[in-house]
Short mmCIF file of C-alpha atoms in Angstrom, two decimals:
data_model
loop_
_atom_site.label_atom_id
_atom_site.label_comp_id
_atom_site.label_asym_id
_atom_site.label_seq_id
_atom_site.Cartn_x
_atom_site.Cartn_y
_atom_site.Cartn_z
CA GLN I 1 -65.57 -64.10 224.03
CA VAL I 2 -68.18 -66.13 222.23
CA GLN I 3 -71.68 -65.55 223.19
CA PHE I 4 -75.15 -66.76 221.82
CA VAL I 5 -78.06 -64.72 222.96
CA GLU I 6 -81.57 -65.83 222.26
CA SER I 7 -84.49 -63.42 222.19
CA GLY I 8 -88.17 -63.21 221.34
CA GLY I 9 -89.74 -65.32 223.75
CA GLY I 10 -93.02 -64.24 225.49
CA LEU I 11 -96.30 -65.30 226.68
CA VAL I 12 -99.07 -65.83 223.95
CA GLN I 13 -102.23 -67.39 223.46
CA LEU I 14 -103.18 -71.03 221.94
CA GLY I 15 -102.61 -70.34 218.13
CA GLY I 16 -100.51 -67.51 218.41
CA SER I 17 -97.00 -66.75 216.84
CA LEU I 18 -93.43 -66.03 218.05
CA ARG I 19 -90.24 -65.37 216.57
CA LEU I 20 -86.96 -66.35 218.32
CA SER I 21 -83.77 -64.86 217.15
CA CYS I 22 -79.97 -66.49 218.06
CA ALA I 23 -77.70 -63.69 217.92
CA ALA I 24 -73.83 -65.13 217.87
CA SER I 25 -71.12 -62.96 218.71
CA GLY I 26 -67.41 -63.41 218.70
CA PHE I 27 -68.09 -66.72 216.49
CA SER I 28 -68.94 -67.21 212.74
CA LEU I 29 -72.26 -69.31 212.47
CA ASP I 30 -71.10 -70.37 208.89
CA GLY I 31 -69.90 -73.83 208.55
CA TYR I 32 -71.77 -75.29 211.70
CA ALA I 33 -75.00 -76.85 212.13
CA ILE I 34 -77.02 -74.64 214.48
CA GLY I 35 -79.65 -76.15 216.70
CA TRP I 36 -82.65 -74.83 218.70
CA PHE I 37 -83.47 -76.84 221.68
CA ARG I 38 -86.33 -76.55 224.57
CA GLN I 39 -86.63 -77.49 227.88
CA ALA I 40 -89.95 -77.76 229.68
CA PRO I 41 -90.28 -78.12 233.70
CA GLY I 42 -89.67 -81.67 234.82
CA LYS I 43 -88.53 -83.04 231.05
CA GLU I 44 -85.28 -83.57 229.37
CA ARG I 45 -83.94 -81.18 226.77
CA GLU I 46 -85.06 -81.50 223.11
CA GLU I 47 -83.88 -80.55 219.87
CA VAL I 48 -86.62 -78.67 218.11
CA SER I 49 -84.85 -77.82 214.64
CA CYS I 50 -81.48 -77.53 213.07
CA ILE I 51 -80.06 -75.69 210.16
CA SER I 52 -76.62 -75.85 208.25
CA SER I 53 -75.36 -72.45 208.20
CA SER I 54 -73.45 -73.35 205.42
CA THR I 55 -75.83 -75.78 203.08
CA GLY I 56 -79.14 -74.61 204.40
CA ASP I 57 -80.11 -78.42 205.25
CA ILE I 58 -83.15 -78.18 207.82
CA SER I 59 -84.64 -80.51 210.09
CA TYR I 60 -87.46 -80.38 212.75
CA THR I 61 -88.74 -83.01 215.48
CA ASP I 62 -92.11 -84.31 214.41
CA SER I 63 -94.18 -82.53 216.66
CA VAL I 64 -93.24 -78.94 215.34
CA LYS I 65 -93.34 -79.87 211.54
CA GLY I 66 -95.32 -77.68 209.70
CA ARG I 67 -95.80 -75.03 212.38
CA PHE I 68 -92.20 -73.94 213.17
CA THR I 69 -89.69 -72.67 210.40
CA ILE I 70 -86.04 -72.16 211.15
CA SER I 71 -83.79 -69.66 208.91
CA ARG I 72 -80.54 -68.01 208.75
CA ASP I 73 -79.30 -64.51 208.15
CA LYS I 74 -75.60 -64.79 207.17
CA VAL I 75 -75.22 -61.27 207.21
CA GLN I 76 -76.35 -60.62 210.45
CA ASN I 77 -74.72 -63.77 211.84
CA THR I 78 -78.23 -65.12 213.46
CA VAL I 79 -80.41 -67.98 213.12
CA SER I 80 -84.11 -67.27 213.70
CA LEU I 81 -87.15 -69.81 214.50
CA GLN I 82 -90.74 -68.68 213.35
CA MET I 83 -93.22 -70.47 215.67
CA ASN I 84 -96.77 -70.37 214.34
CA ASN I 85 -99.97 -72.16 215.77
CA LEU I 86 -98.34 -72.39 218.94
CA LYS I 87 -99.92 -75.04 221.59
CA PRO I 88 -99.56 -75.33 225.56
CA GLU I 89 -97.19 -78.16 224.99
CA ASP I 90 -94.40 -75.90 223.23
CA THR I 91 -94.23 -73.94 226.57
CA ALA I 92 -90.42 -74.17 227.63
CA VAL I 93 -87.01 -72.16 227.78
CA TYR I 94 -85.73 -72.31 224.01
CA HIS I 95 -81.83 -72.19 223.50
CA CYS I 96 -79.80 -72.32 220.64
CA ALA I 97 -76.18 -73.81 220.17
CA ALA I 98 -73.82 -74.72 217.71
CA ASN I 99 -72.69 -78.03 216.72
CA LEU I 100 -68.91 -77.92 216.83
CA MET I 101 -68.38 -81.71 215.32
CA ARG I 102 -70.64 -81.28 212.46
CA SER I 103 -71.32 -78.76 209.41
CA ARG I 104 -74.69 -80.47 208.80
CA CYS I 105 -77.67 -81.45 210.85
CA SER I 106 -77.99 -85.11 211.46
CA ALA I 107 -80.15 -87.37 213.06
CA PHE I 108 -77.25 -88.82 215.05
CA ALA I 109 -75.98 -85.57 216.57
CA ARG I 110 -75.85 -85.41 220.14
CA GLU I 111 -76.26 -82.96 222.93
CA TYR I 112 -72.56 -83.23 223.94
CA GLU I 113 -71.57 -81.98 220.62
CA TYR I 114 -73.46 -78.72 220.84
CA ALA I 115 -71.41 -75.82 222.58
CA TYR I 116 -72.03 -71.97 223.26
CA TRP I 117 -75.55 -72.46 224.92
CA GLY I 118 -77.29 -69.28 225.57
CA LYS I 119 -79.38 -68.28 228.56
CA GLY I 120 -82.12 -69.15 226.81
CA THR I 121 -85.58 -67.34 226.30
CA GLN I 122 -88.96 -68.46 227.86
CA VAL I 123 -91.92 -69.27 225.63
CA THR I 124 -95.06 -69.56 227.61
CA VAL I 125 -98.57 -70.76 225.67
CA SER I 126 -101.55 -70.13 227.71
CA SER I 127 -104.76 -72.16 226.35
#
């Protein structure tokens, strides 16, 4: 059974840091683009960052560039998201998922291409 589990969320103050982890079981992340998404109350889900687990290609949405860093650990079969200088607008539930149609990150990727969504981890940034 495939399962993605996100962890590492919490409550932090403005300017604080968190490190999120996405652990996959029953599924090898190698060969797929892995995305971190977030959804804030009343807003649509957006892709925050993506990493190609085989080539290492990386992308970020503009609002997190310079603050967030995505990385992968092939041995642990995990993808992490280091979030620094957090802002209240980063408050959301963060999910990871695998793009089953692409091995590399692409601006043309669509949400329906992703599967194995985890339950998510809550990130709350207070001002």
